[in-house]
mmCIF file with all atom_site columns, C-alpha atoms in Angstrom:
data_model
loop_
_atom_site.group_PDB
_atom_site.id
_atom_site.type_symbol
_atom_site.label_atom_id
_atom_site.label_alt_id
_atom_site.label_comp_id
_atom_site.label_asym_id
_atom_site.label_entity_id
_atom_site.label_seq_id
_atom_site.pdbx_PDB_ins_code
_atom_site.Cartn_x
_atom_site.Cartn_y
_atom_site.Cartn_z
_atom_site.occupancy
_atom_site.B_iso_or_equiv
_atom_site.pdbx_formal_charge
_atom_site.auth_seq_id
_atom_site.auth_comp_id
_atom_site.auth_asym_id
_atom_site.auth_atom_id
_atom_site.pdbx_PDB_model_num
ATOM 1   C CA . ALA F 1 1   ? -46.328 -91.105 22.050 1.00 0.00 ? 1   ALA F CA 1
ATOM 2   C CA . GLN F 1 2   ? -48.357 -88.628 24.016 1.00 0.00 ? 2   GLN F CA 1
ATOM 3   C CA . ARG F 1 3   ? -52.122 -88.882 24.109 1.00 0.00 ? 3   ARG F CA 1
ATOM 4   C CA . VAL F 1 4   ? -54.792 -87.072 26.016 1.00 0.00 ? 4   VAL F CA 1
ATOM 5   C CA . THR F 1 5   ? -58.461 -87.787 26.617 1.00 0.00 ? 5   THR F CA 1
ATOM 6   C CA . GLN F 1 6   ? -61.146 -85.313 27.562 1.00 0.00 ? 6   GLN F CA 1
ATOM 7   C CA . PRO F 1 7   ? -64.165 -87.505 28.279 1.00 0.00 ? 7   PRO F CA 1
ATOM 8   C CA . GLU F 1 8   ? -66.790 -84.753 28.232 1.00 0.00 ? 8   GLU F CA 1
ATOM 9   C CA . LYS F 1 9   ? -67.553 -83.017 24.942 1.00 0.00 ? 9   LYS F CA 1
ATOM 10  C CA . LEU F 1 10  ? -70.137 -80.790 26.587 1.00 0.00 ? 10  LEU F CA 1
ATOM 11  C CA . LEU F 1 11  ? -70.386 -79.532 30.143 1.00 0.00 ? 11  LEU F CA 1
ATOM 12  C CA . SER F 1 12  ? -73.038 -77.210 31.473 1.00 0.00 ? 12  SER F CA 1
ATOM 13  C CA . VAL F 1 13  ? -73.132 -75.725 34.983 1.00 0.00 ? 13  VAL F CA 1
ATOM 14  C CA . PHE F 1 14  ? -74.896 -72.835 36.670 1.00 0.00 ? 14  PHE F CA 1
ATOM 15  C CA . LYS F 1 15  ? -73.166 -69.593 37.537 1.00 0.00 ? 15  LYS F CA 1
ATOM 16  C CA . GLY F 1 16  ? -71.576 -69.802 40.959 1.00 0.00 ? 16  GLY F CA 1
ATOM 17  C CA . ALA F 1 17  ? -71.345 -73.582 40.919 1.00 0.00 ? 17  ALA F CA 1
ATOM 18  C CA . PRO F 1 18  ? -68.030 -75.445 40.949 1.00 0.00 ? 18  PRO F CA 1
ATOM 19  C CA . VAL F 1 19  ? -66.742 -76.696 37.636 1.00 0.00 ? 19  VAL F CA 1
ATOM 20  C CA . GLU F 1 20  ? -64.294 -79.454 36.783 1.00 0.00 ? 20  GLU F CA 1
ATOM 21  C CA . LEU F 1 21  ? -63.111 -80.284 33.289 1.00 0.00 ? 21  LEU F CA 1
ATOM 22  C CA . LYS F 1 22  ? -61.488 -83.688 33.102 1.00 0.00 ? 22  LYS F CA 1
ATOM 23  C CA . CYS F 1 23  ? -58.284 -84.561 31.302 1.00 0.00 ? 23  CYS F CA 1
ATOM 24  C CA . ASN F 1 24  ? -56.435 -87.878 31.372 1.00 0.00 ? 24  ASN F CA 1
ATOM 25  C CA . TYR F 1 25  ? -53.120 -88.329 29.643 1.00 0.00 ? 25  TYR F CA 1
ATOM 26  C CA . SER F 1 26  ? -50.819 -91.038 28.409 1.00 0.00 ? 26  SER F CA 1
ATOM 27  C CA . TYR F 1 27  ? -47.192 -90.071 28.177 1.00 0.00 ? 27  TYR F CA 1
ATOM 28  C CA . SER F 1 28  ? -44.041 -92.094 28.382 1.00 0.00 ? 28  SER F CA 1
ATOM 29  C CA . GLY F 1 29  ? -41.729 -89.393 29.657 1.00 0.00 ? 29  GLY F CA 1
ATOM 30  C CA . SER F 1 30  ? -41.990 -86.758 32.318 1.00 0.00 ? 30  SER F CA 1
ATOM 31  C CA . PRO F 1 31  ? -45.112 -84.891 31.325 1.00 0.00 ? 31  PRO F CA 1
ATOM 32  C CA . GLU F 1 32  ? -45.888 -81.243 31.301 1.00 0.00 ? 32  GLU F CA 1
ATOM 33  C CA . LEU F 1 33  ? -49.529 -80.420 30.861 1.00 0.00 ? 33  LEU F CA 1
ATOM 34  C CA . PHE F 1 34  ? -51.281 -77.378 29.479 1.00 0.00 ? 34  PHE F CA 1
ATOM 35  C CA . TRP F 1 35  ? -54.824 -76.093 29.299 1.00 0.00 ? 35  TRP F CA 1
ATOM 36  C CA . TYR F 1 36  ? -55.790 -73.922 26.338 1.00 0.00 ? 36  TYR F CA 1
ATOM 37  C CA . VAL F 1 37  ? -59.030 -71.960 25.995 1.00 0.00 ? 37  VAL F CA 1
ATOM 38  C CA . GLN F 1 38  ? -60.944 -70.600 23.018 1.00 0.00 ? 38  GLN F CA 1
ATOM 39  C CA . TYR F 1 39  ? -63.523 -67.930 23.800 1.00 0.00 ? 39  TYR F CA 1
ATOM 40  C CA . SER F 1 40  ? -66.126 -67.037 21.213 1.00 0.00 ? 40  SER F CA 1
ATOM 41  C CA . ARG F 1 41  ? -64.572 -65.117 18.288 1.00 0.00 ? 41  ARG F CA 1
ATOM 42  C CA . GLN F 1 42  ? -61.131 -65.167 19.895 1.00 0.00 ? 42  GLN F CA 1
ATOM 43  C CA . ARG F 1 43  ? -57.955 -67.059 19.198 1.00 0.00 ? 43  ARG F CA 1
ATOM 44  C CA . LEU F 1 44  ? -57.071 -70.223 20.986 1.00 0.00 ? 44  LEU F CA 1
ATOM 45  C CA . GLN F 1 45  ? -54.757 -69.221 23.827 1.00 0.00 ? 45  GLN F CA 1
ATOM 46  C CA . LEU F 1 46  ? -52.903 -70.687 26.744 1.00 0.00 ? 46  LEU F CA 1
ATOM 47  C CA . LEU F 1 47  ? -54.865 -70.696 29.985 1.00 0.00 ? 47  LEU F CA 1
ATOM 48  C CA . LEU F 1 48  ? -52.388 -72.324 32.330 1.00 0.00 ? 48  LEU F CA 1
ATOM 49  C CA . ARG F 1 49  ? -49.585 -74.846 32.557 1.00 0.00 ? 49  ARG F CA 1
ATOM 50  C CA . HIS F 1 50  ? -49.003 -77.184 35.450 1.00 0.00 ? 50  HIS F CA 1
ATOM 51  C CA . ILE F 1 51  ? -45.347 -76.324 35.865 1.00 0.00 ? 51  ILE F CA 1
ATOM 52  C CA . SER F 1 52  ? -46.119 -72.773 36.907 1.00 0.00 ? 52  SER F CA 1
ATOM 53  C CA . ARG F 1 53  ? -48.606 -73.873 39.568 1.00 0.00 ? 53  ARG F CA 1
ATOM 54  C CA . GLU F 1 54  ? -50.599 -70.705 39.153 1.00 0.00 ? 54  GLU F CA 1
ATOM 55  C CA . SER F 1 55  ? -54.261 -69.794 39.248 1.00 0.00 ? 55  SER F CA 1
ATOM 56  C CA . ILE F 1 56  ? -55.516 -68.030 36.147 1.00 0.00 ? 56  ILE F CA 1
ATOM 57  C CA . LYS F 1 57  ? -58.986 -66.464 36.106 1.00 0.00 ? 57  LYS F CA 1
ATOM 58  C CA . GLY F 1 58  ? -59.732 -68.553 39.193 1.00 0.00 ? 58  GLY F CA 1
ATOM 59  C CA . PHE F 1 59  ? -58.838 -71.814 37.455 1.00 0.00 ? 59  PHE F CA 1
ATOM 60  C CA . THR F 1 60  ? -56.323 -74.296 38.828 1.00 0.00 ? 60  THR F CA 1
ATOM 61  C CA . ALA F 1 61  ? -55.121 -77.671 37.630 1.00 0.00 ? 61  ALA F CA 1
ATOM 62  C CA . ASP F 1 62  ? -53.126 -80.263 39.515 1.00 0.00 ? 62  ASP F CA 1
ATOM 63  C CA . LEU F 1 63  ? -51.063 -82.903 37.821 1.00 0.00 ? 63  LEU F CA 1
ATOM 64  C CA . ASN F 1 64  ? -51.830 -86.272 39.389 1.00 0.00 ? 64  ASN F CA 1
ATOM 65  C CA . LYS F 1 65  ? -49.225 -88.696 38.118 1.00 0.00 ? 65  LYS F CA 1
ATOM 66  C CA . GLY F 1 66  ? -50.796 -91.634 39.910 1.00 0.00 ? 66  GLY F CA 1
ATOM 67  C CA . GLU F 1 67  ? -54.116 -91.144 38.148 1.00 0.00 ? 67  GLU F CA 1
ATOM 68  C CA . THR F 1 68  ? -52.470 -89.625 35.037 1.00 0.00 ? 68  THR F CA 1
ATOM 69  C CA . SER F 1 69  ? -54.903 -86.755 35.236 1.00 0.00 ? 69  SER F CA 1
ATOM 70  C CA . PHE F 1 70  ? -54.763 -82.991 34.909 1.00 0.00 ? 70  PHE F CA 1
ATOM 71  C CA . HIS F 1 71  ? -58.275 -81.830 35.669 1.00 0.00 ? 71  HIS F CA 1
ATOM 72  C CA . LEU F 1 72  ? -59.132 -78.126 35.428 1.00 0.00 ? 72  LEU F CA 1
ATOM 73  C CA . LYS F 1 73  ? -61.121 -76.731 38.334 1.00 0.00 ? 73  LYS F CA 1
ATOM 74  C CA . LYS F 1 74  ? -62.801 -73.550 39.401 1.00 0.00 ? 74  LYS F CA 1
ATOM 75  C CA . PRO F 1 75  ? -64.772 -73.226 42.635 1.00 0.00 ? 75  PRO F CA 1
ATOM 76  C CA . PHE F 1 76  ? -67.293 -70.649 41.397 1.00 0.00 ? 76  PHE F CA 1
ATOM 77  C CA . ALA F 1 77  ? -68.046 -70.516 37.691 1.00 0.00 ? 77  ALA F CA 1
ATOM 78  C CA . GLN F 1 78  ? -68.704 -67.215 35.939 1.00 0.00 ? 78  GLN F CA 1
ATOM 79  C CA . GLU F 1 79  ? -70.643 -66.627 32.729 1.00 0.00 ? 79  GLU F CA 1
ATOM 80  C CA . GLU F 1 80  ? -67.482 -65.396 31.005 1.00 0.00 ? 80  GLU F CA 1
ATOM 81  C CA . ASP F 1 81  ? -65.950 -68.833 31.521 1.00 0.00 ? 81  ASP F CA 1
ATOM 82  C CA . SER F 1 82  ? -68.141 -70.191 28.739 1.00 0.00 ? 82  SER F CA 1
ATOM 83  C CA . ALA F 1 83  ? -65.676 -71.376 26.105 1.00 0.00 ? 83  ALA F CA 1
ATOM 84  C CA . MET F 1 84  ? -64.008 -74.353 24.491 1.00 0.00 ? 84  MET F CA 1
ATOM 85  C CA . TYR F 1 85  ? -61.251 -75.878 26.603 1.00 0.00 ? 85  TYR F CA 1
ATOM 86  C CA . TYR F 1 86  ? -58.455 -78.102 25.371 1.00 0.00 ? 86  TYR F CA 1
ATOM 87  C CA . CYS F 1 87  ? -55.970 -80.137 27.368 1.00 0.00 ? 87  CYS F CA 1
ATOM 88  C CA . ALA F 1 88  ? -52.532 -80.676 25.821 1.00 0.00 ? 88  ALA F CA 1
ATOM 89  C CA . PRO F 1 89  ? -49.621 -82.832 26.971 1.00 0.00 ? 89  PRO F CA 1
ATOM 90  C CA . GLY F 1 90  ? -46.045 -81.828 26.450 1.00 0.00 ? 90  GLY F CA 1
ATOM 91  C CA . GLY F 1 91  ? -42.635 -82.183 27.972 1.00 0.00 ? 91  GLY F CA 1
ATOM 92  C CA . GLN F 1 92  ? -39.135 -83.003 26.908 1.00 0.00 ? 92  GLN F CA 1
ATOM 93  C CA . GLY F 1 93  ? -39.210 -85.563 24.159 1.00 0.00 ? 93  GLY F CA 1
ATOM 94  C CA . ALA F 1 94  ? -42.669 -84.619 22.963 1.00 0.00 ? 94  ALA F CA 1
ATOM 95  C CA . GLN F 1 95  ? -42.183 -84.181 19.269 1.00 0.00 ? 95  GLN F CA 1
ATOM 96  C CA . LYS F 1 96  ? -45.456 -82.533 18.437 1.00 0.00 ? 96  LYS F CA 1
ATOM 97  C CA . LEU F 1 97  ? -48.273 -80.552 19.963 1.00 0.00 ? 97  LEU F CA 1
ATOM 98  C CA . VAL F 1 98  ? -51.466 -82.595 20.208 1.00 0.00 ? 98  VAL F CA 1
ATOM 99  C CA . PHE F 1 99  ? -54.742 -81.806 21.896 1.00 0.00 ? 99  PHE F CA 1
ATOM 100 C CA . GLY F 1 100 ? -57.609 -83.598 23.486 1.00 0.00 ? 100 GLY F CA 1
ATOM 101 C CA . GLN F 1 101 ? -61.015 -83.553 21.825 1.00 0.00 ? 101 GLN F CA 1
ATOM 102 C CA . GLY F 1 102 ? -61.978 -80.478 23.764 1.00 0.00 ? 102 GLY F CA 1
ATOM 103 C CA . THR F 1 103 ? -64.792 -79.697 26.186 1.00 0.00 ? 103 THR F CA 1
ATOM 104 C CA . ARG F 1 104 ? -67.340 -77.008 25.488 1.00 0.00 ? 104 ARG F CA 1
ATOM 105 C CA . LEU F 1 105 ? -68.206 -75.396 28.793 1.00 0.00 ? 105 LEU F CA 1
ATOM 106 C CA . THR F 1 106 ? -71.436 -73.460 29.112 1.00 0.00 ? 106 THR F CA 1
ATOM 107 C CA . ILE F 1 107 ? -72.197 -71.435 32.209 1.00 0.00 ? 107 ILE F CA 1
ATOM 108 C CA . ASN F 1 108 ? -75.897 -70.857 32.679 1.00 0.00 ? 108 ASN F CA 1
ATOM 109 C CA . PRO F 1 109 ? -77.098 -67.680 34.432 1.00 0.00 ? 109 PRO F CA 1
ATOM 110 C CA . ASP X 2 1   ? -46.816 -55.973 16.272 1.00 0.00 ? 1   ASP X CA 1
ATOM 111 C CA . GLY X 2 2   ? -45.636 -59.521 16.907 1.00 0.00 ? 2   GLY X CA 1
ATOM 112 C CA . GLY X 2 3   ? -47.764 -62.545 16.338 1.00 0.00 ? 3   GLY X CA 1
ATOM 113 C CA . ILE X 2 4   ? -48.977 -65.197 13.971 1.00 0.00 ? 4   ILE X CA 1
ATOM 114 C CA . THR X 2 5   ? -51.148 -64.315 11.002 1.00 0.00 ? 5   THR X CA 1
ATOM 115 C CA . GLN X 2 6   ? -53.302 -66.516 8.835  1.00 0.00 ? 6   GLN X CA 1
ATOM 116 C CA . SER X 2 7   ? -54.815 -65.441 5.558  1.00 0.00 ? 7   SER X CA 1
ATOM 117 C CA . PRO X 2 8   ? -57.357 -65.319 4.195  1.00 0.00 ? 8   PRO X CA 1
ATOM 118 C CA . LYS X 2 9   ? -59.981 -65.451 6.930  1.00 0.00 ? 9   LYS X CA 1
ATOM 119 C CA . TYR X 2 10  ? -62.538 -67.026 4.581  1.00 0.00 ? 10  TYR X CA 1
ATOM 120 C CA . LEU X 2 11  ? -61.804 -69.063 1.478  1.00 0.00 ? 11  LEU X CA 1
ATOM 121 C CA . PHE X 2 12  ? -64.055 -70.690 -1.068 1.00 0.00 ? 12  PHE X CA 1
ATOM 122 C CA . ARG X 2 13  ? -62.875 -73.382 -3.410 1.00 0.00 ? 13  ARG X CA 1
ATOM 123 C CA . LYS X 2 14  ? -64.452 -75.331 -6.194 1.00 0.00 ? 14  LYS X CA 1
ATOM 124 C CA . GLU X 2 15  ? -64.268 -79.071 -6.067 1.00 0.00 ? 15  GLU X CA 1
ATOM 125 C CA . GLY X 2 16  ? -61.159 -80.412 -7.768 1.00 0.00 ? 16  GLY X CA 1
ATOM 126 C CA . GLN X 2 17  ? -59.050 -77.327 -7.132 1.00 0.00 ? 17  GLN X CA 1
ATOM 127 C CA . ASN X 2 18  ? -56.010 -77.014 -4.924 1.00 0.00 ? 18  ASN X CA 1
ATOM 128 C CA . VAL X 2 19  ? -55.886 -74.095 -2.512 1.00 0.00 ? 19  VAL X CA 1
ATOM 129 C CA . THR X 2 20  ? -53.096 -72.716 -0.317 1.00 0.00 ? 20  THR X CA 1
ATOM 130 C CA . LEU X 2 21  ? -53.599 -71.268 3.140  1.00 0.00 ? 21  LEU X CA 1
ATOM 131 C CA . SER X 2 22  ? -51.004 -68.817 4.397  1.00 0.00 ? 22  SER X CA 1
ATOM 132 C CA . CYS X 2 23  ? -49.445 -68.770 7.874  1.00 0.00 ? 23  CYS X CA 1
ATOM 133 C CA . GLU X 2 24  ? -46.779 -66.252 8.847  1.00 0.00 ? 24  GLU X CA 1
ATOM 134 C CA . GLN X 2 25  ? -45.159 -65.579 12.215 1.00 0.00 ? 25  GLN X CA 1
ATOM 135 C CA . ASN X 2 26  ? -42.697 -62.941 13.361 1.00 0.00 ? 26  ASN X CA 1
ATOM 136 C CA . LEU X 2 27  ? -42.078 -64.465 16.780 1.00 0.00 ? 27  LEU X CA 1
ATOM 137 C CA . ASN X 2 28  ? -38.826 -66.153 15.699 1.00 0.00 ? 28  ASN X CA 1
ATOM 138 C CA . HIS X 2 29  ? -40.341 -69.510 16.613 1.00 0.00 ? 29  HIS X CA 1
ATOM 139 C CA . ASP X 2 30  ? -38.730 -72.699 15.379 1.00 0.00 ? 30  ASP X CA 1
ATOM 140 C CA . ALA X 2 31  ? -41.835 -74.896 15.425 1.00 0.00 ? 31  ALA X CA 1
ATOM 141 C CA . MET X 2 32  ? -45.030 -74.432 13.438 1.00 0.00 ? 32  MET X CA 1
ATOM 142 C CA . TYR X 2 33  ? -48.207 -76.511 13.195 1.00 0.00 ? 33  TYR X CA 1
ATOM 143 C CA . TRP X 2 34  ? -51.374 -76.889 11.170 1.00 0.00 ? 34  TRP X CA 1
ATOM 144 C CA . TYR X 2 35  ? -54.608 -78.159 12.670 1.00 0.00 ? 35  TYR X CA 1
ATOM 145 C CA . ARG X 2 36  ? -58.071 -78.827 11.452 1.00 0.00 ? 36  ARG X CA 1
ATOM 146 C CA . GLN X 2 37  ? -60.963 -78.027 13.765 1.00 0.00 ? 37  GLN X CA 1
ATOM 147 C CA . ASP X 2 38  ? -64.295 -79.748 13.188 1.00 0.00 ? 38  ASP X CA 1
ATOM 148 C CA . PRO X 2 39  ? -67.320 -79.661 15.524 1.00 0.00 ? 39  PRO X CA 1
ATOM 149 C CA . GLY X 2 40  ? -67.152 -82.483 18.028 1.00 0.00 ? 40  GLY X CA 1
ATOM 150 C CA . GLN X 2 41  ? -63.690 -83.601 16.910 1.00 0.00 ? 41  GLN X CA 1
ATOM 151 C CA . GLY X 2 42  ? -61.449 -81.093 18.557 1.00 0.00 ? 42  GLY X CA 1
ATOM 152 C CA . LEU X 2 43  ? -58.136 -80.109 17.020 1.00 0.00 ? 43  LEU X CA 1
ATOM 153 C CA . ARG X 2 44  ? -56.486 -82.645 14.758 1.00 0.00 ? 44  ARG X CA 1
ATOM 154 C CA . LEU X 2 45  ? -52.874 -82.245 13.709 1.00 0.00 ? 45  LEU X CA 1
ATOM 155 C CA . ILE X 2 46  ? -52.263 -82.157 9.961  1.00 0.00 ? 46  ILE X CA 1
ATOM 156 C CA . TYR X 2 47  ? -48.559 -81.335 9.651  1.00 0.00 ? 47  TYR X CA 1
ATOM 157 C CA . TYR X 2 48  ? -45.873 -79.882 11.850 1.00 0.00 ? 48  TYR X CA 1
ATOM 158 C CA . SER X 2 49  ? -42.403 -78.508 11.409 1.00 0.00 ? 49  SER X CA 1
ATOM 159 C CA . GLN X 2 50  ? -39.810 -78.352 14.148 1.00 0.00 ? 50  GLN X CA 1
ATOM 160 C CA . ILE X 2 51  ? -37.275 -76.424 12.112 1.00 0.00 ? 51  ILE X CA 1
ATOM 161 C CA . VAL X 2 52  ? -36.924 -74.766 8.745  1.00 0.00 ? 52  VAL X CA 1
ATOM 162 C CA . ASN X 2 53  ? -36.621 -77.107 5.746  1.00 0.00 ? 53  ASN X CA 1
ATOM 163 C CA . ASP X 2 54  ? -38.097 -79.984 7.723  1.00 0.00 ? 54  ASP X CA 1
ATOM 164 C CA . PHE X 2 55  ? -41.661 -81.107 8.403  1.00 0.00 ? 55  PHE X CA 1
ATOM 165 C CA . GLN X 2 56  ? -43.530 -84.183 9.565  1.00 0.00 ? 56  GLN X CA 1
ATOM 166 C CA . LYS X 2 57  ? -46.956 -85.666 8.973  1.00 0.00 ? 57  LYS X CA 1
ATOM 167 C CA . GLY X 2 58  ? -49.473 -85.362 11.729 1.00 0.00 ? 58  GLY X CA 1
ATOM 168 C CA . ASP X 2 59  ? -52.503 -87.552 12.338 1.00 0.00 ? 59  ASP X CA 1
ATOM 169 C CA . ILE X 2 60  ? -54.521 -86.550 9.264  1.00 0.00 ? 60  ILE X CA 1
ATOM 170 C CA . ALA X 2 61  ? -51.985 -85.565 6.582  1.00 0.00 ? 61  ALA X CA 1
ATOM 171 C CA . GLU X 2 62  ? -53.675 -87.283 3.629  1.00 0.00 ? 62  GLU X CA 1
ATOM 172 C CA . GLY X 2 63  ? -54.759 -84.781 0.995  1.00 0.00 ? 63  GLY X CA 1
ATOM 173 C CA . TYR X 2 64  ? -52.585 -82.001 2.386  1.00 0.00 ? 64  TYR X CA 1
ATOM 174 C CA . SER X 2 65  ? -49.077 -80.733 1.695  1.00 0.00 ? 65  SER X CA 1
ATOM 175 C CA . VAL X 2 66  ? -46.804 -78.158 3.319  1.00 0.00 ? 66  VAL X CA 1
ATOM 176 C CA . SER X 2 67  ? -43.461 -76.449 2.865  1.00 0.00 ? 67  SER X CA 1
ATOM 177 C CA . ARG X 2 68  ? -41.095 -74.725 5.281  1.00 0.00 ? 68  ARG X CA 1
ATOM 178 C CA . GLU X 2 69  ? -38.630 -72.805 3.181  1.00 0.00 ? 69  GLU X CA 1
ATOM 179 C CA . LYS X 2 70  ? -38.483 -69.884 5.571  1.00 0.00 ? 70  LYS X CA 1
ATOM 180 C CA . LYS X 2 71  ? -38.591 -69.856 9.346  1.00 0.00 ? 71  LYS X CA 1
ATOM 181 C CA . GLU X 2 72  ? -41.485 -67.425 9.449  1.00 0.00 ? 72  GLU X CA 1
ATOM 182 C CA . SER X 2 73  ? -43.718 -69.128 6.892  1.00 0.00 ? 73  SER X CA 1
ATOM 183 C CA . PHE X 2 74  ? -45.547 -72.482 6.833  1.00 0.00 ? 74  PHE X CA 1
ATOM 184 C CA . PRO X 2 75  ? -48.151 -72.574 4.036  1.00 0.00 ? 75  PRO X CA 1
ATOM 185 C CA . LEU X 2 76  ? -50.667 -75.406 3.826  1.00 0.00 ? 76  LEU X CA 1
ATOM 186 C CA . THR X 2 77  ? -52.006 -76.656 0.499  1.00 0.00 ? 77  THR X CA 1
ATOM 187 C CA . VAL X 2 78  ? -55.320 -78.452 0.506  1.00 0.00 ? 78  VAL X CA 1
ATOM 188 C CA . THR X 2 79  ? -55.262 -80.645 -2.552 1.00 0.00 ? 79  THR X CA 1
ATOM 189 C CA . SER X 2 80  ? -58.100 -82.099 -4.584 1.00 0.00 ? 80  SER X CA 1
ATOM 190 C CA . ALA X 2 81  ? -57.269 -85.441 -2.961 1.00 0.00 ? 81  ALA X CA 1
ATOM 191 C CA . GLN X 2 82  ? -58.652 -84.247 0.359  1.00 0.00 ? 82  GLN X CA 1
ATOM 192 C CA . LYS X 2 83  ? -62.104 -85.827 0.493  1.00 0.00 ? 83  LYS X CA 1
ATOM 193 C CA . ASN X 2 84  ? -63.728 -83.516 2.996  1.00 0.00 ? 84  ASN X CA 1
ATOM 194 C CA . PRO X 2 85  ? -61.840 -80.217 2.953  1.00 0.00 ? 85  PRO X CA 1
ATOM 195 C CA . THR X 2 86  ? -64.552 -77.933 4.298  1.00 0.00 ? 86  THR X CA 1
ATOM 196 C CA . ALA X 2 87  ? -63.327 -77.039 7.783  1.00 0.00 ? 87  ALA X CA 1
ATOM 197 C CA . PHE X 2 88  ? -61.746 -74.432 10.020 1.00 0.00 ? 88  PHE X CA 1
ATOM 198 C CA . TYR X 2 89  ? -57.948 -74.490 9.816  1.00 0.00 ? 89  TYR X CA 1
ATOM 199 C CA . LEU X 2 90  ? -55.672 -73.237 12.571 1.00 0.00 ? 90  LEU X CA 1
ATOM 200 C CA . CYS X 2 91  ? -51.964 -72.515 12.413 1.00 0.00 ? 91  CYS X CA 1
ATOM 201 C CA . ALA X 2 92  ? -49.760 -72.325 15.505 1.00 0.00 ? 92  ALA X CA 1
ATOM 202 C CA . SER X 2 93  ? -46.153 -71.749 16.420 1.00 0.00 ? 93  SER X CA 1
ATOM 203 C CA . SER X 2 94  ? -43.987 -72.376 19.455 1.00 0.00 ? 94  SER X CA 1
ATOM 204 C CA . LEU X 2 95  ? -40.480 -71.445 20.400 1.00 0.00 ? 95  LEU X CA 1
ATOM 205 C CA . GLN X 2 96  ? -39.033 -74.933 20.259 1.00 0.00 ? 96  GLN X CA 1
ATOM 206 C CA . GLY X 2 97  ? -39.956 -78.151 18.631 1.00 0.00 ? 97  GLY X CA 1
ATOM 207 C CA . GLY X 2 98  ? -39.161 -81.486 20.187 1.00 0.00 ? 98  GLY X CA 1
ATOM 208 C CA . MET X 2 99  ? -39.474 -80.026 23.652 1.00 0.00 ? 99  MET X CA 1
ATOM 209 C CA . MET X 2 100 ? -43.081 -79.190 24.159 1.00 0.00 ? 100 MET X CA 1
ATOM 210 C CA . ASN X 2 101 ? -42.835 -77.227 27.345 1.00 0.00 ? 101 ASN X CA 1
ATOM 211 C CA . THR X 2 102 ? -43.375 -73.819 25.833 1.00 0.00 ? 102 THR X CA 1
ATOM 212 C CA . GLU X 2 103 ? -46.534 -71.967 25.017 1.00 0.00 ? 103 GLU X CA 1
ATOM 213 C CA . ALA X 2 104 ? -48.038 -72.263 21.555 1.00 0.00 ? 104 ALA X CA 1
ATOM 214 C CA . PHE X 2 105 ? -49.466 -69.204 19.814 1.00 0.00 ? 105 PHE X CA 1
ATOM 215 C CA . PHE X 2 106 ? -52.347 -69.503 17.389 1.00 0.00 ? 106 PHE X CA 1
ATOM 216 C CA . GLY X 2 107 ? -53.525 -67.643 14.350 1.00 0.00 ? 107 GLY X CA 1
ATOM 217 C CA . GLN X 2 108 ? -57.111 -66.476 13.965 1.00 0.00 ? 108 GLN X CA 1
ATOM 218 C CA . GLY X 2 109 ? -57.912 -69.312 11.596 1.00 0.00 ? 109 GLY X CA 1
ATOM 219 C CA . THR X 2 110 ? -59.076 -69.763 7.999  1.00 0.00 ? 110 THR X CA 1
ATOM 220 C CA . ARG X 2 111 ? -62.509 -71.121 7.222  1.00 0.00 ? 111 ARG X CA 1
ATOM 221 C CA . LEU X 2 112 ? -62.393 -73.094 3.992  1.00 0.00 ? 112 LEU X CA 1
ATOM 222 C CA . THR X 2 113 ? -65.596 -73.952 2.178  1.00 0.00 ? 113 THR X CA 1
ATOM 223 C CA . VAL X 2 114 ? -65.753 -76.159 -0.884 1.00 0.00 ? 114 VAL X CA 1
ATOM 224 C CA . VAL X 2 115 ? -68.545 -75.145 -3.220 1.00 0.00 ? 115 VAL X CA 1
#
């Protein structure tokens, strides 16, 4: 069964500072990891997936199979990055879509 | 206009009553999901369906029921057996079930309040 842990419920950083949201997963197969984001008064939406190896809104995430982690990083945080972020594991054989507990990121001016 | 629609946006229920939340999608997705979102607890899976006429319990199915008679619809009934039903409910769909490598799309949510 797939499981994911986001150890920080709340994270607060200043604008322009680096930000890292942690995600650790447990998955028996070959994992594919996703980050979803929920901005205030907006729908939950996909931010990025590891398989595409892309940078979205300045965010990147590297799958580290040795550490079973998929941390989300951004070198210079912006105020508009304030949101709720969820990590989600997937991949072939994953029967259902489950999420971590979520991290509320607040960017202070 | 393609997407996933939940209705109503706000719902009030008296204790002891059942209530049904609607979720409709026109994305031709096979899989659909219901979640409950509570402060500090993230998203918890209630029920999911990988294909029409089939559904499975999630992590917190007690006090809830679903049906999947049509591909585009996955209504959730919150029964009187649910001890703490006041919450924000989210519905989602994805192209395939059983192969979670595709993006999930979410509705705007329904806030249920028991009065």
